[in-house]
Coordinates of C-alpha atoms and ligand atoms in Angstrom, one line a residue:
M1 CA 125.6 83.1 112.5
K2 CA 127.5 80.6 110.7
F3 CA 125.4 78.0 109.3
K4 CA 128.1 75.6 111.4
T5 CA 127.1 76.5 114.3
L6 CA 123.4 76.5 113.6
A7 CA 124.0 72.9 112.5
K8 CA 126.1 72.2 116.4
F9 CA 122.8 73.6 118.2
L10 CA 121.0 71.2 116.5
N11 CA 122.6 68.6 116.6
K12 CA 122.8 69.3 120.7
I13 CA 118.7 69.7 120.6
E14 CA 118.8 66.6 118.6
N15 CA 120.3 64.6 121.7
T16 CA 118.9 66.5 124.1
P17 CA 115.5 63.9 125.8
S18 CA 114.5 66.7 128.1
R19 CA 112.0 68.8 126.9
L20 CA 113.2 71.7 129.4
E21 CA 116.3 71.0 128.4
M22 CA 115.6 71.8 125.0
T23 CA 113.7 74.8 125.8
A24 CA 117.2 76.1 127.0
V25 CA 119.1 75.3 124.2
L26 CA 117.1 76.6 121.8
A27 CA 116.6 79.8 123.7
D28 CA 120.7 79.5 124.0
L29 CA 120.2 80.0 119.6
F30 CA 117.9 82.9 119.9
K31 CA 120.0 84.5 121.8
Q32 CA 123.0 84.1 119.7
S33 CA 121.0 85.0 116.5
Q34 CA 120.9 88.6 114.9
K35 CA 117.5 90.2 114.4
D36 CA 118.1 90.2 111.0
E37 CA 118.3 86.0 111.2
I38 CA 116.0 84.6 114.0
D39 CA 112.7 84.6 111.5
K40 CA 115.0 82.0 108.9
V41 CA 116.5 80.4 112.1
C42 CA 112.8 79.4 113.8
Y43 CA 111.9 78.3 110.0
L44 CA 114.7 76.3 109.8
S45 CA 115.1 74.1 113.1
L46 CA 111.4 73.8 112.3
G47 CA 112.4 72.4 109.1
R48 CA 110.6 74.8 107.5
L49 CA 111.7 78.1 105.2
A50 CA 108.5 79.4 106.0
P51 CA 105.4 79.1 107.7
K52 CA 103.7 75.9 106.5
Y53 CA 100.4 77.8 105.1
E54 CA 102.7 79.8 102.6
G55 CA 103.6 76.1 101.0
I56 CA 106.8 76.3 100.6
E57 CA 108.2 73.1 99.0
F58 CA 111.1 71.5 97.9
N59 CA 108.8 68.9 95.9
L60 CA 111.9 66.5 96.0
A61 CA 111.7 62.6 96.6
E62 CA 113.5 60.7 99.1
K63 CA 114.6 58.9 95.7
M64 CA 116.0 62.4 94.1
M65 CA 117.9 62.9 97.7
V66 CA 119.5 59.9 97.3
R67 CA 120.9 60.7 94.1
I68 CA 121.8 64.1 95.2
I69 CA 124.0 62.8 98.1
A70 CA 125.7 60.6 95.1
R71 CA 125.9 63.3 93.4
S72 CA 127.5 65.9 96.2
T73 CA 129.9 63.2 97.9
K74 CA 130.7 61.5 94.5
F75 CA 129.8 57.9 95.7
E76 CA 127.8 55.4 93.5
E77 CA 124.2 56.1 94.0
K78 CA 123.2 52.2 94.3
E79 CA 125.9 52.9 97.6
V80 CA 123.9 55.7 98.8
L81 CA 120.7 53.5 98.4
A82 CA 122.0 50.8 100.3
A83 CA 123.0 53.0 103.1
F84 CA 119.8 54.7 102.9
K85 CA 118.1 51.0 103.5
E86 CA 120.6 50.0 106.5
I87 CA 120.4 53.2 108.1
G88 CA 116.6 54.9 107.4
D89 CA 117.5 58.6 107.7
L90 CA 119.0 60.7 104.7
G91 CA 121.1 63.2 106.9
D92 CA 123.2 60.0 108.6
V93 CA 123.2 58.8 105.0
I94 CA 125.3 62.1 104.5
K95 CA 126.7 61.7 107.3
R96 CA 128.8 58.9 106.6
F97 CA 129.6 59.7 103.3
K98 CA 130.4 63.2 103.8
K99 CA 134.2 64.0 104.1
T100 CA 134.1 66.7 107.0
K101 CA 135.2 69.8 104.8
D102 CA 135.9 72.8 107.8
D103 CA 137.1 75.9 105.1
F104 CA 133.4 76.9 104.0
N105 CA 131.7 79.7 105.5
L106 CA 128.2 80.0 104.7
S107 CA 126.1 81.6 107.1
V108 CA 122.3 80.9 108.2
S109 CA 120.8 83.6 105.7
D110 CA 123.6 82.5 102.7
V111 CA 122.2 78.6 103.1
F112 CA 118.5 79.8 103.5
E113 CA 118.9 82.2 100.7
M114 CA 120.2 79.0 98.6
L115 CA 117.4 76.7 99.9
F116 CA 114.7 79.0 99.1
K117 CA 115.4 79.5 95.8
I118 CA 115.9 75.5 95.1
A119 CA 112.5 75.3 96.0
Q120 CA 110.9 77.9 94.7
D121 CA 112.2 76.7 91.2
S122 CA 109.6 75.4 89.0
G123 CA 108.6 74.6 85.1
T124 CA 110.3 72.8 82.6
G125 CA 113.7 71.0 83.5
S126 CA 113.5 72.6 87.1
Q127 CA 113.8 69.3 89.1
E128 CA 117.1 68.7 87.3
R129 CA 117.9 72.2 88.4
K130 CA 117.2 71.3 91.9
I131 CA 119.4 67.7 91.6
K132 CA 122.1 70.1 90.5
K133 CA 121.8 73.4 92.9
M134 CA 121.1 71.0 96.1
A135 CA 124.4 69.0 95.2
E136 CA 126.1 72.1 95.1
L137 CA 125.3 73.2 98.6
L138 CA 125.6 69.9 100.1
E139 CA 129.0 69.7 98.4
K140 CA 130.1 73.3 100.5
L141 CA 128.8 72.0 103.9
D142 CA 130.1 70.7 107.1
S143 CA 129.2 67.0 107.6
L144 CA 126.9 68.3 110.3
S145 CA 125.2 71.1 108.6
A146 CA 125.2 68.5 105.3
K147 CA 123.0 66.1 107.6
Y148 CA 120.3 68.7 108.8
I149 CA 120.0 69.7 105.1
A150 CA 119.5 67.0 103.8
R151 CA 116.5 66.3 106.0
I152 CA 114.8 69.4 104.9
P153 CA 113.8 69.1 101.6
V154 CA 112.1 65.5 102.6
N155 CA 110.5 66.8 105.3
R156 CA 112.7 64.5 108.0
L157 CA 114.0 67.4 109.9
R158 CA 111.8 67.0 112.8
L159 CA 113.6 67.3 116.5
G160 CA 110.7 67.1 118.2
F161 CA 109.5 70.3 119.3
S162 CA 106.5 72.9 117.6
D163 CA 105.6 76.1 116.8
M164 CA 104.4 76.3 121.4
T165 CA 107.9 74.9 122.0
V166 CA 109.9 77.8 120.3
L167 CA 107.3 80.4 122.0
D168 CA 108.6 78.5 125.3
A169 CA 112.4 79.2 124.1
L170 CA 111.7 83.0 123.6
S171 CA 110.3 83.7 126.7
W172 CA 113.1 81.6 128.4
M173 CA 116.1 83.9 125.8
E174 CA 114.5 86.6 127.8
N175 CA 113.5 85.6 131.1
Q176 CA 115.1 82.6 132.1
D177 CA 111.2 81.0 132.4
K178 CA 108.4 80.2 130.5
S179 CA 106.6 83.6 132.3
L180 CA 106.1 85.4 128.6
R181 CA 104.6 82.3 126.6
P182 CA 101.1 83.7 127.7
E183 CA 102.3 86.8 126.0
L184 CA 103.4 85.3 123.0
E185 CA 100.6 82.5 122.8
R186 CA 98.4 85.3 122.5
A187 CA 100.5 87.4 119.9
F188 CA 101.0 83.6 118.1
N189 CA 97.0 83.1 118.1
V190 CA 96.2 85.8 116.5
L191 CA 99.4 85.8 113.7
A192 CA 100.1 82.7 113.3
D193 CA 103.9 83.0 112.0
V194 CA 106.8 82.2 114.3
G195 CA 109.1 84.0 112.9
K196 CA 107.4 87.0 112.6
I197 CA 106.3 86.5 116.5
A198 CA 110.6 86.2 116.9
F199 CA 111.2 88.8 114.9
V200 CA 109.2 91.4 116.7
F201 CA 110.3 89.9 120.3
K202 CA 113.8 90.0 119.3
T203 CA 113.6 93.9 117.9
K204 CA 111.1 95.6 120.4
G205 CA 110.8 93.1 123.0
I206 CA 107.3 92.2 125.0
K207 CA 106.0 95.9 124.4
G208 CA 105.9 95.4 120.7
I209 CA 104.3 91.3 121.3
K210 CA 101.4 92.9 122.7
K211 CA 100.9 95.4 120.2
I212 CA 100.8 92.5 117.4
K213 CA 97.1 92.6 115.8
S214 CA 96.1 90.7 113.2
E215 CA 97.1 90.8 109.3
V216 CA 95.0 89.8 106.1
G217 CA 97.3 86.8 104.3
I218 CA 98.1 85.0 107.5
P219 CA 95.7 82.9 109.6
I220 CA 94.4 83.6 112.8
R221 CA 94.5 80.6 114.6
A222 CA 90.7 79.0 115.2
A223 CA 88.6 79.3 117.8
L224 CA 86.8 76.1 119.3
A225 CA 83.9 74.8 120.5
E226 CA 83.2 72.5 124.0
R227 CA 80.4 70.2 124.4
L228 CA 78.1 70.5 126.8
K229 CA 74.9 67.6 126.8
K230 CA 71.8 69.8 128.4
P231 CA 70.6 72.7 127.2
E232 CA 70.0 74.3 130.4
E233 CA 74.0 74.0 131.7
I234 CA 74.2 75.9 127.8
L235 CA 72.1 78.3 128.6
E236 CA 73.7 78.8 132.2
K237 CA 76.8 78.9 130.8
M238 CA 76.4 81.8 128.5
D239 CA 74.3 84.1 131.3
G240 CA 71.0 82.5 130.4
Q241 CA 71.2 83.4 126.5
C242 CA 72.9 82.3 123.5
A243 CA 72.7 82.7 120.0
L244 CA 72.1 79.6 118.4
E245 CA 73.5 78.3 114.9
P246 CA 73.2 75.4 112.1
K247 CA 76.6 73.9 112.7
M248 CA 77.3 72.7 108.9
D249 CA 79.5 69.6 108.0
G250 CA 82.7 70.4 105.9
F251 CA 85.6 72.3 106.3
R252 CA 86.5 74.8 108.3
C253 CA 87.3 77.8 105.9
Q254 CA 89.1 81.2 107.2
I255 CA 89.2 83.7 103.9
H256 CA 91.6 86.4 104.0
F257 CA 90.4 89.2 101.7
D258 CA 92.3 92.2 100.3
R259 CA 91.5 94.4 97.4
S260 CA 94.6 96.5 97.6
K261 CA 96.7 93.4 96.3
K262 CA 96.6 92.0 93.4
F263 CA 95.9 88.3 93.5
K264 CA 98.2 85.4 92.1
L265 CA 96.6 82.3 91.2
K266 CA 98.6 79.1 90.9
D267 CA 96.8 76.9 89.1
E268 CA 95.9 78.6 85.7
T269 CA 92.8 76.4 84.9
N270 CA 91.1 78.3 87.8
L271 CA 91.7 81.5 85.5
S272 CA 89.1 80.6 83.6
L273 CA 86.3 81.6 86.2
F274 CA 87.2 85.1 86.2
E275 CA 86.7 86.2 82.7
N276 CA 89.8 88.5 83.0
K277 CA 87.9 90.6 85.4
E278 CA 90.0 92.1 88.2
K279 CA 91.3 89.4 90.4
Y280 CA 91.6 90.7 94.2
F281 CA 94.3 88.7 96.9
V282 CA 92.1 85.7 99.3
R283 CA 93.8 83.5 100.7
I284 CA 91.6 80.9 102.7
F285 CA 92.7 78.8 105.4
S286 CA 91.9 75.2 107.2
R287 CA 91.4 74.9 110.8
N288 CA 95.1 73.7 110.7
L289 CA 96.0 76.5 109.2
D290 CA 97.4 75.0 106.1
N291 CA 96.4 76.8 103.1
T292 CA 93.4 75.3 101.0
T293 CA 92.8 78.6 98.6
H294 CA 93.4 76.7 95.5
M295 CA 90.9 74.0 96.2
F296 CA 87.9 76.2 96.0
P297 CA 88.2 78.3 93.0
E298 CA 84.2 79.3 94.0
I299 CA 85.0 80.6 96.6
I300 CA 87.8 83.0 95.6
K301 CA 85.5 84.4 92.7
A302 CA 82.7 85.4 95.2
V303 CA 84.8 86.9 97.5
Q304 CA 85.8 89.2 94.5
K305 CA 82.7 91.4 94.9
L306 CA 82.1 91.5 98.8
K307 CA 82.1 95.6 99.1
V308 CA 85.1 96.2 101.6
D309 CA 88.3 97.2 101.5
N310 CA 89.8 93.8 103.3
A311 CA 88.5 91.4 105.6
I312 CA 89.3 88.1 107.6
L313 CA 85.7 85.6 107.6
D314 CA 85.1 82.6 109.1
G315 CA 83.2 79.9 107.5
E316 CA 82.1 76.1 106.5
A317 CA 82.4 75.2 103.7
I318 CA 79.9 72.2 102.6
A319 CA 79.3 70.8 99.0
F320 CA 75.3 70.7 97.4
D321 CA 74.0 68.5 95.0
P322 CA 73.4 71.5 92.0
Q323 CA 70.3 69.7 91.0
T324 CA 68.7 69.1 94.3
K325 CA 70.1 71.6 95.6
K326 CA 70.4 70.0 98.8
F327 CA 74.0 70.0 101.3
L328 CA 75.7 67.0 101.5
S329 CA 77.8 65.2 103.4
F330 CA 80.7 65.4 104.6
Q331 CA 81.8 62.5 103.4
E332 CA 80.9 63.9 99.7
T333 CA 82.2 67.5 100.5
V334 CA 85.6 65.7 100.9
Q335 CA 86.0 65.0 97.3
R336 CA 86.8 68.7 96.8
K337 CA 89.8 68.4 98.7
R338 CA 92.5 67.4 96.1
K339 CA 95.3 68.9 94.3
H340 CA 93.8 68.4 90.3
G341 CA 90.8 68.1 88.3
I342 CA 89.5 71.2 91.0
L343 CA 88.3 73.7 88.3
E344 CA 86.0 70.0 87.2
K345 CA 85.1 68.7 90.6
A346 CA 83.8 72.1 91.5
I347 CA 81.4 71.7 88.5
E348 CA 80.0 68.5 89.7
V349 CA 79.9 68.9 93.6
P350 CA 79.8 72.8 93.8
L351 CA 79.9 74.0 97.0
K352 CA 79.1 77.1 99.6
V353 CA 80.7 78.5 102.5
F354 CA 78.4 79.1 105.5
V355 CA 79.8 82.3 106.9
F356 CA 79.4 82.7 110.7
D357 CA 82.4 85.3 112.0
I358 CA 84.0 88.2 110.6
L359 CA 87.9 88.9 112.9
Y360 CA 89.2 92.0 110.8
L361 CA 86.9 94.8 108.4
N362 CA 88.5 97.7 106.4
N363 CA 91.8 97.6 108.3
K364 CA 90.6 96.6 112.0
P365 CA 90.6 93.4 113.8
L366 CA 87.4 92.6 115.9
L367 CA 88.9 89.9 118.0
N368 CA 88.1 92.3 120.5
M369 CA 85.0 93.0 119.7
T370 CA 81.6 90.9 121.1
F371 CA 80.0 88.3 118.7
K372 CA 76.8 90.1 118.8
Q373 CA 79.0 93.0 117.5
R374 CA 80.7 91.5 114.7
R375 CA 77.8 89.7 114.1
T376 CA 76.0 92.9 113.2
L377 CA 79.0 93.9 111.0
L378 CA 78.7 90.6 109.3
E379 CA 75.1 91.0 108.3
K380 CA 75.9 94.3 106.9
I381 CA 78.6 93.1 104.9
L382 CA 76.7 90.1 103.6
N383 CA 73.3 91.5 102.7
K384 CA 75.1 94.6 101.1
S385 CA 76.6 92.1 98.6
K386 CA 73.4 90.2 98.6
G387 CA 72.5 88.0 95.5
E388 CA 75.9 88.6 94.0
E389 CA 78.2 86.0 96.0
K390 CA 76.4 82.9 95.5
A391 CA 78.6 80.6 97.4
I392 CA 78.6 82.8 100.0
I393 CA 75.9 82.6 102.8
L394 CA 75.7 84.3 106.2
T395 CA 75.0 81.2 108.6
R396 CA 71.4 81.3 109.8
Q397 CA 70.9 82.3 113.4
I398 CA 68.5 82.7 116.6
I399 CA 68.6 84.0 120.0
V400 CA 67.4 81.6 123.0
K401 CA 66.9 81.8 126.3
K402 CA 64.8 79.0 127.0
P403 CA 66.1 75.1 127.1
N404 CA 62.9 74.3 124.9
E405 CA 63.3 77.1 122.6
F406 CA 66.9 75.7 121.7
N407 CA 65.2 72.0 121.7
Q408 CA 63.1 73.7 118.5
F409 CA 65.7 74.9 117.2
F410 CA 67.8 71.8 117.7
E411 CA 64.8 69.5 116.0
K412 CA 64.8 71.6 113.2
V413 CA 68.7 71.1 112.3
V414 CA 68.0 67.9 112.7
S415 CA 64.8 67.7 111.0
E416 CA 67.2 69.1 107.9
E417 CA 69.7 66.3 108.4
L418 CA 72.2 68.8 109.5
E419 CA 74.8 67.8 112.0
G420 CA 73.8 70.2 114.9
L421 CA 74.0 73.1 116.0
M422 CA 76.1 75.5 117.9
A423 CA 75.1 77.8 120.3
K424 CA 77.4 81.0 121.1
K425 CA 78.2 83.7 123.6
L426 CA 77.1 87.0 122.4
D427 CA 79.1 88.9 124.8
A428 CA 82.2 86.8 124.0
V429 CA 85.4 88.1 122.1
Y430 CA 86.8 86.2 119.6
Q431 CA 89.2 83.6 121.7
A432 CA 92.1 82.6 118.7
G433 CA 92.9 79.3 119.0
N434 CA 91.1 78.3 121.9
R435 CA 89.0 75.7 123.1
N436 CA 86.4 77.0 125.6
F437 CA 82.8 77.5 126.3
N438 CA 82.1 81.0 124.5
W439 CA 81.2 78.3 121.7
V440 CA 80.0 74.7 122.5
K441 CA 78.7 72.7 120.1
Y442 CA 75.6 70.5 120.3
K443 CA 75.4 67.5 118.0
V444 CA 73.1 64.1 116.8
G445 CA 74.8 61.6 119.0
M446 CA 76.2 63.3 121.8
Q447 CA 73.1 63.2 124.9
S448 CA 73.7 59.2 124.8
D449 CA 71.5 59.0 128.0
L450 CA 69.1 57.0 126.8
A451 CA 68.8 53.6 128.4
D452 CA 66.1 51.7 126.7
T453 CA 65.0 51.1 123.3
I454 CA 61.5 51.8 121.6
D455 CA 59.3 49.7 119.7
C456 CA 57.8 51.8 117.3
V457 CA 56.0 51.3 114.2
V458 CA 56.5 52.4 110.4
M459 CA 53.9 54.3 109.4
G460 CA 55.7 55.5 105.5
Y461 CA 58.8 56.2 103.9
Y462 CA 60.8 58.8 101.9
K463 CA 62.6 58.1 98.7
G464 CA 66.2 58.1 98.6
K465 CA 68.4 60.4 97.4
G466 CA 72.2 59.7 96.3
K467 CA 73.5 56.5 97.1
R468 CA 70.2 55.7 98.8
T469 CA 68.2 56.0 95.4
N470 CA 69.5 52.2 94.8
F471 CA 68.0 51.0 97.7
G472 CA 64.6 53.2 96.6
I473 CA 64.6 54.6 100.5
G474 CA 66.3 57.4 101.8
A475 CA 64.5 57.7 105.3
F476 CA 61.4 56.4 107.5
L477 CA 58.9 57.8 109.5
V478 CA 58.3 55.9 112.8
G479 CA 55.4 56.5 115.2
I480 CA 54.1 54.6 118.8
V481 CA 50.4 53.7 119.2
D482 CA 48.5 56.1 121.5
K483 CA 45.0 54.6 122.2
N484 CA 43.6 54.5 118.7
K485 CA 46.0 56.8 116.9
F486 CA 49.1 56.4 115.9
L487 CA 51.6 59.4 116.4
T488 CA 54.9 59.7 114.6
V489 CA 58.1 60.4 117.2
S490 CA 60.8 60.3 114.8
K491 CA 62.0 60.5 110.4
I492 CA 64.8 58.1 110.9
G493 CA 67.7 58.7 107.9
I494 CA 70.5 57.3 109.2
G495 CA 72.5 54.2 110.8
L496 CA 70.8 51.8 108.9
T497 CA 74.0 49.4 107.0
D498 CA 73.2 48.3 103.1
K499 CA 71.5 45.3 104.1
Q500 CA 69.1 46.8 106.3
W501 CA 67.9 49.0 104.3
R502 CA 67.3 46.8 101.2
E503 CA 65.2 44.6 103.9
I504 CA 62.7 47.9 105.2
H505 CA 62.4 48.5 101.8
K506 CA 61.3 45.0 100.9
R507 CA 58.8 44.9 103.9
C508 CA 57.4 48.5 103.2
Q509 CA 56.6 47.3 99.7
K510 CA 54.2 44.7 101.3
L511 CA 52.6 47.2 103.3
K512 CA 52.2 50.0 100.6
T513 CA 48.9 52.1 100.3
Y514 CA 48.1 55.4 98.3
K515 CA 46.1 56.7 100.7
K516 CA 47.4 57.7 104.3
P517 CA 45.7 55.9 107.1
K518 CA 42.7 57.7 108.6
E519 CA 44.1 56.5 112.1
Y520 CA 47.7 58.3 111.3
Q521 CA 48.0 61.4 112.3
V522 CA 51.2 63.1 110.9
N523 CA 52.7 66.9 110.7
K524 CA 52.0 67.7 107.0
N525 CA 55.7 68.9 106.5
I526 CA 56.8 65.6 106.9
N527 CA 54.3 63.6 105.3
P528 CA 56.4 61.0 103.7
D529 CA 56.5 60.0 99.9
V530 CA 55.0 56.4 100.1
W531 CA 52.4 55.3 103.3
C532 CA 52.6 52.3 104.8
K533 CA 49.7 50.5 106.6
P534 CA 50.2 49.2 110.3
G535 CA 52.1 46.4 110.3
L536 CA 56.2 46.8 111.1
I537 CA 57.5 47.0 113.9
V538 CA 61.1 47.9 114.8
E539 CA 63.2 48.6 117.6
I540 CA 65.0 51.6 117.8
E541 CA 67.9 52.9 119.6
A542 CA 68.3 56.5 120.3
D543 CA 70.1 58.8 122.5
T544 CA 67.4 60.7 124.2
I545 CA 64.0 62.2 123.9
T546 CA 63.1 65.7 123.8
R547 CA 59.5 67.6 123.3
S548 CA 59.0 68.3 119.9
P549 CA 56.7 70.8 117.9
I550 CA 56.8 68.9 114.7
H551 CA 55.9 65.6 115.7
T552 CA 52.6 64.8 116.6
A553 CA 53.4 62.3 119.6
K554 CA 55.1 66.2 121.3
L555 CA 57.8 64.2 121.7
A556 CA 61.0 62.9 119.2
L557 CA 63.4 60.5 119.9
R558 CA 67.0 62.1 119.2
F559 CA 69.5 60.2 117.0
P560 CA 67.7 57.1 116.4
R561 CA 69.2 54.1 114.9
L562 CA 67.0 50.7 113.7
K563 CA 68.0 48.2 116.4
R564 CA 66.1 45.4 114.5
F565 CA 62.8 44.2 113.1
R566 CA 60.5 43.1 115.9
D567 CA 58.2 40.5 114.1
D568 CA 57.5 39.3 117.2
K569 CA 55.4 42.1 118.7
S570 CA 51.8 43.3 117.6
L571 CA 50.7 46.6 117.1
N572 CA 49.2 46.9 120.6
E573 CA 53.2 46.4 121.9
T574 CA 54.6 49.5 121.0
T575 CA 56.3 51.9 123.3
K576 CA 53.4 54.1 124.9
K577 CA 53.6 57.8 125.2
N578 CA 53.5 57.8 129.3
E579 CA 57.0 55.7 128.7
L580 CA 57.9 58.2 127.1
E581 CA 57.5 61.0 129.5
R582 CA 59.0 58.9 132.1
L583 CA 62.2 58.3 129.9
L584 CA 62.1 62.3 128.7
K585 CA 62.4 63.1 132.6
S586 CA 64.4 60.8 133.6
Ligands
LIG1 P1 84.5 69.8 115.9 O1 85.0 70.1 115.1 O2 83.0 69.0 115.9 O3 85.1 70.5 117.4 O4 83.3 71.1 115.9 C1 83.8 72.5 115.6 C2 83.8 73.0 113.9 O5 82.3 73.0 113.8 C3 84.4 74.2 113.4 O6 85.8 73.6 113.3 C4 83.9 74.4 112.5 O7 84.5 73.9 111.2 C5 82.5 73.8 112.3 N1 81.4 74.6 112.4 C6 80.2 74.0 111.4 N2 79.3 75.4 112.0 C7 79.5 76.2 112.6 C8 79.3 77.5 113.1 N3 78.2 77.7 112.8 N4 80.0 77.9 114.3 C9 81.1 77.3 114.6 N5 81.5 76.3 113.8 C10 81.1 75.7 113.0

């Protein structure tokens, strides 16, 4: 196909308001494309040269593109810039300045190759070479072709459709309707490269699509979780039993590893991690299928030691404090999202990846196995390699059948300051790219059906970590009065403003006592660092009340937040145990 023809199609799509019509035009474009160029046509019409995760970027700023347009059209840079400021689109700018040339005959593949070379050029002098080559290419094109090409390097093609429209259009090309979309989408979910899907469809038809399997190096679209409010509902949805895992709050990491391929690291500084040892292929993808490999040198290193030929693992990476060994919040983990200074940050804020699934092992895709079977394989490979991959950890898991077992585990993960838990159906296959009830998230604050607030006594506090060391307090223990005893109901460590932390610390100082007051009944696992005499009453807002094995009231508040200090209330006026029982049942 001539590039000119592709440009005419792109122009038609751009001027088509209806999605259905757009799909039909795209289908026509795919029909006219040759087998060996369909992948390129797909990428180019999406404004790219490859799937996004390949990271093929031009690194040309709009300012550079202005210079390129000036050079290729022989106009002054300031004229081009003025037009850009007026029109706001580089494609329209070049169209205005360019005299149409109809004698050029470059094919889609020719233009693609040239663009690819320009994008891949790197190192000293590459910027100047890119400008020169890009100007030469634009000079050779007619004005409509130039309009679309000028937008690609600055990521501004945006014709208003995505990978999914491409799948619809492929179906349309064959059947004039969207009937093949589910099968095409299944293939795309397990092998998320739309160009590859289009190529297989064009060469082997729907039969070929049905045979598509995952491959190491190409992302599988992530499975996602639904939400439900009650453990009972979750258990029912999962046929009476489910696996529970802590839900860590970090970065989703789909780790691809292959011992038969060598690995090229872009960032040379990361090489120092390997002490000249062998480096096998690793690729890490985010939940949005971005290639995040370069962000995680410690995972790259740890994966090398897995005793497998190849594998695809699914997990969550979370930062920890190397001194206290405690896991950090998402806000702290997010510092690892960066392009430069990766190694320095990796030493300062190291992370571990909690692997919770395995999707491919030793040349076999595992997506159609049940979760239980996949978990058994995962345990085998991670246990076999135990102790070596310090950055790779098997996610904790228990199997529960009863709501109270569910609640106990939830209570436990909450007391560890984790985000909540993931319930997983044991006999479910891995449904790539789907959000359904095979996975259900159950997070702090999601239950939100506690209408009332609760008045409690502050019984002690825990010294802060991180930022909160400044306040001298990181969490506090609250309880209720039951006859003459003080029973705990909650440890509160989140949801306070800085002002409230300072205030509560000041108030606690006045009630500080070295010995635990004798009327306090506290599970020794949650003994506070500093005890407070009974005297400070706080009003607490929470999402629900649950049974608790940890708290001595046998009930606990979930997602408690400090509402205000109740200086107006006396100790006898704290919420009663029977009131809490009632709230539990309501
Ligand atoms: P959410 O982002 O709230 O929709 O929750 C789903 C996300 O939780 C997933 O995309 C993972 O990144 C993350 N996650 C953390 N721990 C787990 C786990 N044990 N199993 C599955 N996903 C997890």
